[in-house]
Amino acid sequence: MASSASDLGGKKPQRQHQLFLGNFIHSKSREELDYWHNTAVAVSSEGVILAIEKDCDEAKAKAELLPRLKWAPSDVEVTVTSDKQFFFPGLIDTHVHASQYPNVGIFGKSTLLDWLDTYTFPLESSLANRAKAQRVYTACVRRTLSHGTTAASYFATQSTESTNVLADVCLSLGQRALIGRVCMDNAAMCPEYYRDESAETARIATEKSIDYIRKIDPTYEIIKPILTPRFAPSCSSASMTSLGKIAAETGLPVQTHISENKPECELVDSLFPEAGSYTNVYENNQLLTPRTILAHGIWLSEEEAALISQRGSKISHCPCSNTSITSGTARIRWLWNHGIDVGLGTDMSGGYSPSVLDAARQAALVSRHVAMGMAEGKERECSKLTVEEVLYLATKGGAIVMGMEDRVGSFAVGMHWDAIQIKLATITELGDREEDGGEAGNVDIFGWESWDEIVAKWLYNGDDRNCKKVWVKGRLVHQRK
Amino acid sequence: MASSASDLGGKKPQRQHQLFLGNFIHSKSREELDYWHNTAVAVSSEGVILAIEKDCDEAKAKAELLPRLKWAPSDVEVTVTSDKQFFFPGLIDTHVHASQYPNVGIFGKSTLLDWLDTYTFPLESSLANRAKAQRVYTACVRRTLSHGTTAASYFATQSTESTNVLADVCLSLGQRALIGRVCMDNAAMCPEYYRDESAETARIATEKSIDYIRKIDPTYEIIKPILTPRFAPSCSSASMTSLGKIAAETGLPVQTHISENKPECELVDSLFPEAGSYTNVYENNQLLTPRTILAHGIWLSEEEAALISQRGSKISHCPCSNTSITSGTARIRWLWNHGIDVGLGTDMSGGYSPSVLDAARQAALVSRHVAMGMAEGKERECSKLTVEEVLYLATKGGAIVMGMEDRVGSFAVGMHWDAIQIKLATITELGDREEDGGEAGNVDIFGWESWDEIVAKWLYNGDDRNCKKVWVKGRLVHQRK
């Protein structure tokens, strides 16, 4: 029922102008969604929003907006949302291991460190086989596109060739991505069959990966490299230092893990006793930049949160993963109160779901578990995240974490058209689902709901079936009937 | 893409014999799934399993099994599962409010008592309108059937007429159900616009509802009444006493709520100070029977658990609801250790998901939150529920809670054919999803997975799309392409 970019006859990215009409919903602030109805959004052939007109239907847009833009109607493709449909910013996955995609749902009762050895390293290392890498990454990127993920920060594997395959796949299928070759050279902690030989070979491999991405997307229009020390226990100080140096010299972003579960934190303390904290290990290697994405951050101290905030580094919250492999419950309100920006990560396959919408849902649930761990009172009540807040995390919050908030995450003139078109099913007067040839999905609208109730219903029961079209920088990268 | 029973041309329940071939998976015990491959299951025209043959393909079944059963091949409908398909027992929802279905996902930041007043009572009371009740119940039963729910214990509303509509809908669409008219006569706690006038009118309305169900399904083949005091705060002692008396006289099952959130428990203590515990309120009114389903049971004391165990009453665990409306985290291992039988409830719309598979998934997640609240050690580790255990809760556990374990919840000669046929999508060598005209769903099988990994992948990412056919007592009640 679904097709993605390469099914569209290998057409080049669209070069037509586009006009989108109807309902638009996005985050006005962390606490509030903005609802635009009867609105027109004009998107250039380059995928940039050039105009937003309120109180504007198709006739008015053609009579007034198109002439003002000097667009001939024949050069413009029009997409209209009707009742119970709306445009929403593309969803942003700030932490995901493309290489672990085949393992989603497979974690048994494991926790982080044994999970890595049992499930993760064997699969990741097997992607040194190019054909297997192509197969796994294609499946992963198609699947995440189908759920409306327009931008993702990926961990590939330790293999440069496998990492290059992921870069190819994202560019070809049109998903905006940060692509990270995984650095892991600590012989005491990484398996012999899957690690960098030395800090020096790790640096060289990283640079090769950067060069490759620069070659295939020279302006980093769609994909960009991200420096990726796996996490402190996997890396020698020398390799972290060299990645920190590259970050300082190139301004490239950085991603790693921090403070995910307690045994891991204790391991870091024992490996880096002089550092004084997990966060300091990264600080000491110039890895705590304003372009750094730190996944998890569950067990951070006040001092660590203050340092991360001071450096402007970001946190990727991965609620599905954190619950599944029993890591802990991250305190999002507490991070926000420290002035730290937060986005969502599916963290496949620590998390089992490819869907950022599911991550938003689970962020709401985990925040209630955070609340349930507290005494009654204002702080407890405040810990609970609202529908508006978790959808902010999934879009604008994620854009900030990825360093892309000037281009994606919400709708404004000058921003790129990274968007999804959402359609929900209607229940007839007889109680049947209105079928219209497509897949109706799992959300039933009875017709009396307010718009904020419609959005809540989508958050809690929506899935890829509701995501009818997906665009990245104006290019249609996924659609289904 | 989906059709349910009434779309099948209003055909009568199937009267053909049926032969099912291929892979069958069900709970051997709480800890273990049994995998039968290359197996034949013969189901009579009455929907009862008459034979199970291992190492038996279609040819052998036709050559040996059918003659033994004296079935002519032309009288037998054959359904075969191929690779990556399997038959599984129908899923069982032991606690669900059909009347609240339109509100799924709509709960804001509320908790139990304000949630009832704000969202729940207004919707439930509006179903006194027969057309609205028909519409809402039809949507709910079709939706739950599509997720593979073959049996459910329903709360309808306080209105007898609305309750009768639910009985009609379940019988017509073929879903096995316990149907409860909700008793709520405490004027101090229930809104004036939605309550029973007195204990006496509540009793009369309950009896009318029982009479109606007996009239339309005299042997309780598919539907059966269940006595339903809403929960202690909604009911006068007099009305609970009268329902307890009916339970004792008729042997009918009972359902209610217990110990869901802390303010509710405090309210019960203040309303029934002489009882000594929430559980004792029900005990004192003869409501604690071996056929009683108690929803939630989060905050029970050791003494209460011991009493429930002694009476043989059951618990319906509703993880999605308990997290969503911040009620707490039920301790399933602790309940099991007290010898209490447990099943799963979606508890719509306290829970937002219509899917028992999702409830199983969330039971696994909530058990990890229970673990995370404990100190490191064996008890913590043991709190986590396995894939096998949550699927047991969804099938055999639920059957025990509903008092139907001699008929449904697993596969054995003499049991009824309440089953679902599961199909998962395969990823091609190129990384595409194999399309075969139907909806592929959200689970991707690469081909190297073991059967327990396949089941884990289904548990964590499966949805209604994977549920291709659904049978209740041999009748095909839902199918999709």
Coordinates of N, CA, C and O in Angstrom, one line a residue, chain A residues 1-2 101-111 123 132 134-136 138-139 142-143 147 322-324 326-329 333 352-354 361-362 365-366 368-369 371-372 380-382 384-386 427-433 435 437-439 441-444 446 448-449 453 456-457 460-461 463-465 480, chain B residues 1-2 101-111 123 132 134-136 138-139 142-143 146-147 322-324 326-329 333 352-354 361-362 365-366 368-369 371-372 380-382 384-386 427-433 435 437-439 441-444 446 448-449 453 456-457 460-461 463-465 480:
Chain A
M1 N 0.8 -1.2 0.0 CA 0.0 0.0 0.0 C 0.9 1.3 0.0 O 0.4 2.3 -0.1
A2 N 2.2 1.1 0.3 CA 3.0 2.2 0.4 C 4.1 2.2 -0.7 O 4.5 1.2 -1.2
Y101 N 18.5 -2.2 13.2 CA 17.1 -2.3 12.9 C 16.5 -3.7 12.9 O 15.4 -3.9 13.4
P102 N 17.2 -4.7 12.3 CA 16.6 -6.0 12.3 C 16.4 -6.6 13.7 O 15.6 -7.6 13.9
N103 N 17.0 -6.0 14.8 CA 16.8 -6.5 16.1 C 15.7 -5.9 16.9 O 15.5 -6.2 18.1
V104 N 14.9 -5.1 16.3 CA 13.8 -4.4 17.1 C 12.9 -5.5 17.7 O 12.4 -6.4 17.0
G105 N 12.7 -5.3 19.0 CA 11.8 -6.2 19.7 C 12.5 -7.4 20.3 O 12.0 -8.1 21.1
I106 N 13.8 -7.5 20.0 CA 14.6 -8.7 20.5 C 15.6 -8.2 21.5 O 16.6 -7.6 21.2
F107 N 15.2 -8.3 22.8 CA 16.1 -7.9 23.9 C 16.0 -8.7 25.1 O 16.7 -8.5 26.1
G108 N 15.0 -9.6 25.1 CA 14.8 -10.4 26.3 C 14.7 -9.6 27.6 O 14.0 -8.6 27.6
K109 N 15.5 -10.1 28.6 CA 15.5 -9.4 29.9 C 16.8 -8.6 30.1 O 17.1 -8.2 31.2
S110 N 17.5 -8.4 29.0 CA 18.8 -7.8 29.1 C 18.8 -6.4 29.5 O 17.8 -5.7 29.4
T111 N 20.0 -5.9 30.0 CA 20.2 -4.5 30.3 C 21.4 -4.1 29.5 O 22.1 -4.9 28.9
L123 N 25.3 -8.3 15.4 CA 24.6 -7.8 14.2 C 25.3 -6.6 13.6 O 25.5 -6.6 12.3
K132 N 24.5 -6.9 2.8 CA 23.6 -7.0 4.0 C 23.3 -5.6 4.6 O 22.2 -5.2 5.0
Q134 N 23.3 -2.8 2.8 CA 22.3 -2.2 1.9 C 20.9 -2.6 2.2 O 20.0 -1.8 2.3
R135 N 20.8 -3.9 2.5 CA 19.4 -4.5 2.8 C 18.9 -3.9 4.1 O 17.7 -3.5 4.1
V136 N 19.7 -3.9 5.1 CA 19.2 -3.5 6.4 C 18.9 -2.0 6.4 O 17.9 -1.6 6.9
T138 N 18.3 0.0 3.9 CA 17.1 0.3 3.0 C 15.8 0.0 3.8 O 14.9 0.9 3.8
A139 N 15.7 -1.1 4.4 CA 14.5 -1.5 5.2 C 14.3 -0.4 6.3 O 13.2 0.0 6.5
R142 N 13.3 3.2 4.8 CA 12.0 3.1 4.2 C 11.0 3.1 5.4 O 9.9 3.7 5.3
R143 N 11.3 2.3 6.4 CA 10.3 2.1 7.5 C 10.2 3.4 8.3 O 9.1 3.8 8.6
H147 N 6.8 6.2 8.7 CA 6.3 6.8 10.0 C 6.4 8.3 10.1 O 6.1 8.8 11.1
N322 N 14.7 3.2 27.1 CA 15.0 3.3 28.5 C 14.2 2.4 29.4 O 14.6 1.8 30.4
T323 N 12.9 2.2 29.0 CA 12.0 1.3 29.7 C 12.3 -0.2 29.3 O 12.5 -1.1 30.1
S324 N 12.5 -0.4 28.0 CA 12.7 -1.8 27.5 C 13.9 -2.5 28.1 O 13.8 -3.6 28.5
T326 N 15.4 -1.5 30.7 CA 15.4 -1.2 32.2 C 16.6 -0.3 32.5 O 17.3 -0.5 33.5
S327 N 16.7 0.8 31.8 CA 17.8 1.7 32.1 C 17.4 2.7 33.1 O 18.2 3.1 34.0
G328 N 16.2 3.2 33.1 CA 15.7 4.2 34.0 C 14.7 5.2 33.4 O 14.3 4.9 32.3
T329 N 14.4 6.2 34.1 CA 13.3 7.2 33.6 C 14.0 8.5 33.6 O 14.2 9.1 34.7
R333 N 11.3 17.3 32.5 CA 11.1 18.7 33.1 C 12.3 19.2 33.8 O 12.6 20.3 33.8
Y352 N 12.2 -0.5 20.6 CA 11.7 -1.4 19.6 C 10.9 -0.8 18.5 O 10.7 -1.3 17.4
S353 N 10.5 0.5 18.7 CA 9.6 1.1 17.7 C 10.3 2.0 16.8 O 11.1 2.9 17.2
P354 N 10.1 1.9 15.5 CA 10.7 2.8 14.5 C 10.0 4.2 14.5 O 10.4 5.1 13.7
R361 N 4.5 9.4 22.4 CA 3.6 8.7 23.3 C 4.3 8.2 24.5 O 3.8 8.4 25.6
Q362 N 5.4 7.5 24.3 CA 6.1 6.9 25.4 C 6.7 7.9 26.3 O 6.9 7.7 27.5
L365 N 4.1 8.7 28.7 CA 4.0 7.6 29.6 C 5.1 7.6 30.7 O 4.9 7.6 31.9
V366 N 6.3 7.7 30.1 CA 7.5 7.7 31.1 C 7.4 8.9 32.0 O 7.8 8.8 33.2
R368 N 4.9 10.1 33.3 CA 4.0 9.8 34.4 C 4.6 8.8 35.4 O 4.4 8.8 36.5
H369 N 5.5 8.0 34.9 CA 6.3 7.1 35.8 C 7.2 8.0 36.6 O 7.5 7.7 37.8
A371 N 6.6 11.0 37.5 CA 5.7 11.6 38.5 C 5.4 10.6 39.6 O 5.4 10.9 40.8
M372 N 5.1 9.3 39.2 CA 4.7 8.3 40.2 C 5.8 8.0 41.2 O 5.5 7.5 42.3
R380 N 5.5 16.9 41.3 CA 5.0 15.6 40.7 C 4.0 15.9 39.5 O 4.2 15.4 38.5
E381 N 3.1 16.8 39.8 CA 2.1 17.1 38.8 C 2.8 17.7 37.5 O 2.5 17.4 36.4
C382 N 3.8 18.5 37.8 CA 4.5 19.2 36.7 C 5.4 18.3 35.9 O 5.7 18.6 34.7
K384 N 4.6 15.5 34.6 CA 3.8 14.9 33.5 C 3.9 15.8 32.3 O 3.6 17.0 32.4
L385 N 4.2 15.2 31.2 CA 4.3 16.0 29.9 C 2.9 15.9 29.2 O 2.2 14.9 29.2
T386 N 2.5 17.1 28.6 CA 1.3 17.2 27.9 C 1.4 16.7 26.5 O 2.5 16.5 26.0
I427 N -15.9 7.5 11.6 CA -16.9 6.5 11.9 C -18.2 7.0 11.3 O -18.7 8.1 11.6
T428 N -18.8 6.1 10.5 CA -20.1 6.5 10.0 C -21.2 6.5 11.1 O -21.0 6.0 12.2
E429 N -22.4 6.9 10.7 CA -23.5 6.9 11.6 C -23.9 5.5 12.1 O -24.4 5.3 13.2
L430 N -23.5 4.5 11.3 CA -23.8 3.1 11.7 C -22.7 2.5 12.5 O -22.8 1.3 12.9
G431 N -21.6 3.2 12.7 CA -20.6 2.6 13.5 C -19.5 1.9 12.7 O -18.6 1.3 13.2
D432 N -19.6 2.0 11.3 CA -18.6 1.4 10.5 C -17.5 2.4 10.2 O -17.7 3.6 10.4
R433 N -16.3 1.9 9.8 CA -15.3 2.9 9.5 C -15.4 3.2 8.0 O -15.7 2.4 7.2
E435 N -14.5 3.7 4.6 CA -13.5 3.1 3.8 C -13.4 4.0 2.5 O -14.3 4.4 1.9
G437 N -10.8 3.2 0.1 CA -9.8 2.5 -0.7 C -8.4 2.5 -0.1 O -7.6 1.7 -0.5
G438 N -8.2 3.2 0.9 CA -6.9 3.2 1.6 C -6.9 2.5 2.9 O -7.9 1.9 3.3
E439 N -5.8 2.6 3.6 CA -5.8 1.9 4.9 C -6.3 2.9 6.0 O -5.7 4.0 6.1
G441 N -6.3 2.9 9.3 CA -5.5 3.2 10.5 C -6.3 2.8 11.7 O -7.4 2.2 11.7
N442 N -5.8 3.2 12.8 CA -6.2 2.8 14.2 C -6.9 3.9 15.0 O -7.1 3.7 16.1
V443 N -7.1 5.0 14.3 CA -7.8 6.2 15.0 C -9.2 6.3 14.5 O -9.3 6.4 13.2
D444 N -10.2 6.4 15.3 CA -11.6 6.6 14.9 C -12.1 7.9 15.3 O -12.1 8.2 16.5
F446 N -15.2 10.4 15.6 CA -16.7 10.3 15.6 C -17.3 11.6 15.0 O -18.5 11.6 14.7
W448 N -17.5 14.7 16.6 CA -17.8 15.7 17.6 C -16.5 16.2 18.3 O -16.6 17.1 19.2
E449 N -15.4 15.6 18.0 CA -14.1 16.0 18.7 C -13.6 17.4 18.3 O -13.8 17.8 17.2
E453 N -8.6 17.5 20.7 CA -8.9 16.0 20.9 C -8.5 15.2 19.7 O -8.0 14.0 19.9
A456 N -4.8 14.6 20.1 CA -4.6 13.7 21.1 C -4.9 12.2 20.7 O -4.1 11.3 21.0
K457 N -6.0 12.1 19.9 CA -6.3 10.7 19.4 C -5.2 10.2 18.5 O -4.9 9.1 18.4
Y460 N -2.1 9.2 20.4 CA -2.1 7.9 21.2 C -2.4 6.7 20.4 O -2.0 5.6 20.8
N461 N -3.1 6.8 19.3 CA -3.4 5.6 18.5 C -3.0 5.7 17.0 O -3.2 4.8 16.3
D463 N -0.6 5.7 13.6 CA 0.5 4.9 13.2 C 0.9 5.3 11.7 O 0.3 6.3 11.2
D464 N 1.7 4.6 11.1 CA 2.2 4.9 9.8 C 1.0 5.0 8.8 O 1.1 5.7 7.8
R465 N -0.1 4.3 9.0 CA -1.2 4.3 8.1 C -1.8 5.7 8.0 O -2.4 6.1 7.0
R480 N 1.4 6.9 0.6 CA 0.5 5.7 0.6 C -0.9 6.1 0.3 O -1.3 7.2 0.4
Chain B
M1 N -9.9 -2.3 3.9 CA -9.0 -3.5 3.8 C -9.6 -4.6 4.7 O -9.2 -5.7 4.6
A2 N -10.4 -4.2 5.6 CA -10.9 -5.2 6.6 C -12.4 -5.4 6.5 O -13.1 -4.5 6.1
Y101 N -15.4 4.1 24.4 CA -14.5 3.9 23.2 C -14.2 5.2 22.5 O -13.0 5.5 22.1
P102 N -15.1 6.1 22.3 CA -14.8 7.3 21.5 C -13.8 8.2 22.2 O -13.2 9.1 21.6
N103 N -13.6 8.0 23.5 CA -12.7 8.9 24.3 C -11.2 8.4 24.3 O -10.4 9.0 25.0
V104 N -10.9 7.3 23.6 CA -9.5 6.8 23.7 C -8.5 7.9 23.3 O -8.7 8.5 22.3
G105 N -7.5 8.1 24.1 CA -6.5 9.1 23.9 C -6.8 10.4 24.5 O -6.0 11.3 24.5
I106 N -8.0 10.6 25.0 CA -8.5 11.9 25.5 C -8.5 11.8 27.0 O -9.5 11.3 27.6
F107 N -7.4 12.2 27.7 CA -7.4 12.2 29.2 C -6.6 13.3 29.8 O -6.6 13.5 31.0
G108 N -5.9 14.0 28.9 CA -5.2 15.2 29.4 C -4.2 14.7 30.5 O -3.5 13.7 30.4
K109 N -4.2 15.5 31.6 CA -3.3 15.2 32.8 C -4.1 14.7 33.9 O -3.7 14.7 35.1
S110 N -5.4 14.2 33.6 CA -6.3 13.9 34.7 C -5.9 12.6 35.4 O -5.1 11.8 34.9
T111 N -6.4 12.4 36.6 CA -6.3 11.1 37.3 C -7.7 10.6 37.6 O -8.7 11.4 37.4
L123 N -19.9 11.2 28.6 CA -20.0 10.3 27.4 C -20.9 9.1 27.7 O -21.8 8.8 26.9
K132 N -26.9 6.3 19.2 CA -25.5 6.6 19.5 C -24.8 5.4 20.2 O -23.7 5.1 19.9
Q134 N -25.6 2.3 19.6 CA -25.4 1.4 18.5 C -24.1 1.7 17.7 O -23.3 0.9 17.4
R135 N -24.0 3.0 17.4 CA -22.8 3.5 16.7 C -21.5 3.3 17.4 O -20.5 2.7 16.9
V136 N -21.5 3.6 18.7 CA -20.3 3.5 19.5 C -19.9 2.1 19.7 O -18.7 1.7 19.6
T138 N -20.8 -0.6 18.0 CA -20.4 -1.2 16.8 C -18.9 -0.9 16.4 O -18.1 -1.8 16.1
A139 N -18.6 0.4 16.5 CA -17.2 0.8 16.3 C -16.2 0.1 17.2 O -15.2 -0.4 16.8
R142 N -16.1 -3.9 16.5 CA -15.4 -4.1 15.2 C -13.9 -3.9 15.4 O -13.0 -4.6 14.9
R143 N -13.6 -2.8 16.1 CA -12.2 -2.4 16.3 C -11.4 -3.5 17.1 O -10.3 -3.8 16.8
S146 N -10.8 -6.6 15.2 CA -9.8 -6.4 14.2 C -8.4 -6.6 14.9 O -7.4 -6.9 14.2
H147 N -8.3 -6.4 16.1 CA -7.0 -6.6 16.9 C -6.9 -8.0 17.4 O -6.0 -8.3 18.2
N322 N -3.2 2.3 33.7 CA -2.6 2.7 35.0 C -1.5 3.7 34.8 O -1.3 4.6 35.7
T323 N -0.8 3.6 33.7 CA 0.2 4.7 33.4 C -0.4 5.9 32.9 O -0.1 7.0 33.3
S324 N -1.3 5.8 32.0 CA -1.9 7.0 31.3 C -2.6 8.0 32.3 O -2.3 9.2 32.3
T326 N -2.0 7.9 35.5 CA -1.1 8.0 36.6 C -1.6 7.4 37.9 O -1.6 7.9 39.0
S327 N -2.1 6.1 37.7 CA -2.7 5.4 38.8 C -1.6 4.7 39.7 O -1.7 4.7 40.9
G328 N -0.7 4.1 39.0 CA 0.4 3.4 39.7 C 0.8 2.2 38.9 O 0.5 2.1 37.7
T329 N 1.7 1.4 39.4 CA 2.3 0.2 38.7 C 1.9 -1.1 39.4 O 2.4 -1.3 40.5
R333 N 4.1 -10.0 39.4 CA 4.8 -11.1 40.0 C 4.4 -11.3 41.5 O 4.2 -12.4 42.0
Y352 N -5.7 3.9 26.4 CA -6.1 4.5 25.0 C -6.1 3.4 23.9 O -6.6 3.6 22.9
S353 N -5.5 2.3 24.2 CA -5.3 1.3 23.1 C -6.4 0.2 23.1 O -6.7 -0.4 24.1
P354 N -7.0 -0.1 21.9 CA -8.0 -1.1 21.8 C -7.4 -2.5 21.8 O -8.1 -3.5 21.8
R361 N 2.3 -5.9 25.6 CA 3.6 -5.1 25.4 C 3.7 -4.1 26.6 O 4.8 -4.0 27.2
Q362 N 2.7 -3.4 27.0 CA 2.8 -2.5 28.1 C 2.9 -3.2 29.4 O 3.5 -2.6 30.3
L365 N 6.5 -3.5 29.7 CA 7.1 -2.2 30.1 C 6.9 -1.9 31.5 O 7.8 -1.5 32.3
V366 N 5.6 -2.0 31.9 CA 5.3 -1.6 33.3 C 6.0 -2.5 34.3 O 6.5 -2.0 35.4
R368 N 8.9 -3.5 34.0 CA 10.3 -3.0 34.1 C 10.3 -1.7 35.0 O 11.2 -1.5 35.7
H369 N 9.2 -1.0 35.0 CA 9.1 0.2 35.9 C 8.9 -0.3 37.3 O 9.5 0.3 38.3
A371 N 10.3 -3.0 38.4 CA 11.7 -3.4 38.7 C 12.5 -2.2 39.1 O 13.3 -2.2 40.0
M372 N 12.4 -1.1 38.3 CA 13.3 0.0 38.5 C 13.0 0.7 39.8 O 13.8 1.5 40.3
R380 N 14.1 -7.8 42.1 CA 14.0 -6.8 41.0 C 14.0 -7.5 39.6 O 13.2 -7.2 38.8
E381 N 15.0 -8.3 39.5 CA 15.2 -9.1 38.2 C 13.9 -9.9 37.9 O 13.4 -9.9 36.7
C382 N 13.4 -10.5 38.9 CA 12.2 -11.4 38.8 C 11.0 -10.6 38.4 O 10.0 -11.1 37.8
K384 N 10.5 -8.4 36.3 CA 10.4 -8.2 34.8 C 9.6 -9.4 34.2 O 10.0 -10.5 34.4
L385 N 8.6 -9.1 33.4 CA 7.9 -10.1 32.7 C 8.5 -10.4 31.4 O 8.9 -9.5 30.7
T386 N 8.5 -11.7 31.0 CA 9.1 -12.1 29.7 C 8.0 -12.0 28.6 O 6.8 -11.9 28.9
I427 N 11.3 -9.0 4.5 CA 12.1 -8.1 3.8 C 12.9 -8.8 2.7 O 13.5 -9.8 2.9
T428 N 12.8 -8.3 1.4 CA 13.5 -8.9 0.3 C 15.0 -8.7 0.4 O 15.5 -8.0 1.3
E429 N 15.7 -9.4 -0.5 CA 17.2 -9.2 -0.5 C 17.6 -7.8 -0.7 O 18.7 -7.4 -0.3
L430 N 16.7 -7.0 -1.4 CA 17.1 -5.6 -1.6 C 16.6 -4.6 -0.5 O 16.9 -3.4 -0.6
G431 N 16.0 -5.2 0.5 CA 15.6 -4.3 1.6 C 14.2 -3.7 1.5 O 13.8 -2.9 2.3
D432 N 13.5 -4.2 0.4 CA 12.1 -3.7 0.3 C 11.2 -4.7 1.1 O 11.5 -5.8 1.4
R433 N 10.0 -4.2 1.4 CA 9.0 -5.1 2.0 C 8.3 -5.9 0.9 O 7.9 -5.3 -0.1
E435 N 5.5 -7.1 -0.9 CA 4.1 -6.7 -1.0 C 3.3 -7.9 -1.6 O 3.8 -8.5 -2.6
G437 N -0.3 -7.5 -2.0 CA -1.6 -7.0 -2.1 C -2.3 -6.7 -0.8 O -3.3 -6.0 -0.8
G438 N -1.7 -7.1 0.3 CA -2.4 -6.8 1.5 C -1.6 -5.7 2.3 O -0.7 -5.1 1.8
E439 N -2.0 -5.5 3.5 CA -1.3 -4.5 4.3 C -0.2 -5.2 5.0 O -0.4 -6.2 5.8
G441 N 1.9 -4.3 7.5 CA 2.1 -4.1 8.9 C 3.4 -3.6 9.2 O 4.2 -3.1 8.4
N442 N 3.7 -3.6 10.5 CA 4.9 -2.8 11.0 C 6.0 -3.8 11.5 O 6.9 -3.3 12.2
V443 N 5.9 -5.0 11.2 CA 7.0 -6.0 11.6 C 7.7 -6.5 10.4 O 7.1 -6.9 9.4
D444 N 9.0 -6.4 10.4 CA 9.8 -6.8 9.3 C 10.7 -8.0 9.7 O 11.5 -8.0 10.6
F446 N 13.5 -10.6 8.6 CA 14.6 -10.7 7.6 C 14.9 -12.2 7.2 O 15.6 -12.4 6.2
W448 N 16.4 -14.7 9.1 CA 17.3 -15.4 10.0 C 16.8 -15.6 11.4 O 17.4 -16.2 12.2
E449 N 15.6 -15.0 11.7 CA 15.1 -15.0 13.1 C 14.7 -16.4 13.5 O 14.1 -17.2 12.7
E453 N 12.2 -15.3 18.4 CA 12.5 -14.0 18.0 C 11.3 -13.4 17.1 O 11.0 -12.2 17.2
A456 N 8.7 -12.4 19.5 CA 9.0 -11.2 20.2 C 8.8 -10.0 19.3 O 8.3 -8.9 19.7
K457 N 9.2 -10.1 18.0 CA 9.0 -9.0 17.0 C 7.5 -8.7 16.9 O 7.1 -7.6 16.7
Y460 N 6.2 -6.8 20.0 CA 6.6 -5.4 20.2 C 6.2 -4.5 19.1 O 6.0 -3.3 19.3
N461 N 6.1 -5.0 17.8 CA 5.7 -4.1 16.8 C 4.4 -4.5 16.0 O 4.0 -3.9 15.0
D463 N 0.5 -5.2 14.9 CA -0.7 -4.5 15.1 C -1.8 -5.2 14.4 O -1.7 -6.4 14.0
D464 N -3.0 -4.6 14.2 CA -4.2 -5.3 13.7 C -3.9 -5.7 12.2 O -4.5 -6.7 11.8
R465 N -2.9 -5.1 11.5 CA -2.6 -5.5 10.2 C -2.1 -6.9 10.1 O -2.2 -7.6 9.1
R480 N -9.0 -9.7 7.0 CA -8.5 -8.7 6.1 C -7.6 -9.3 5.1 O -7.1 -10.4 5.3

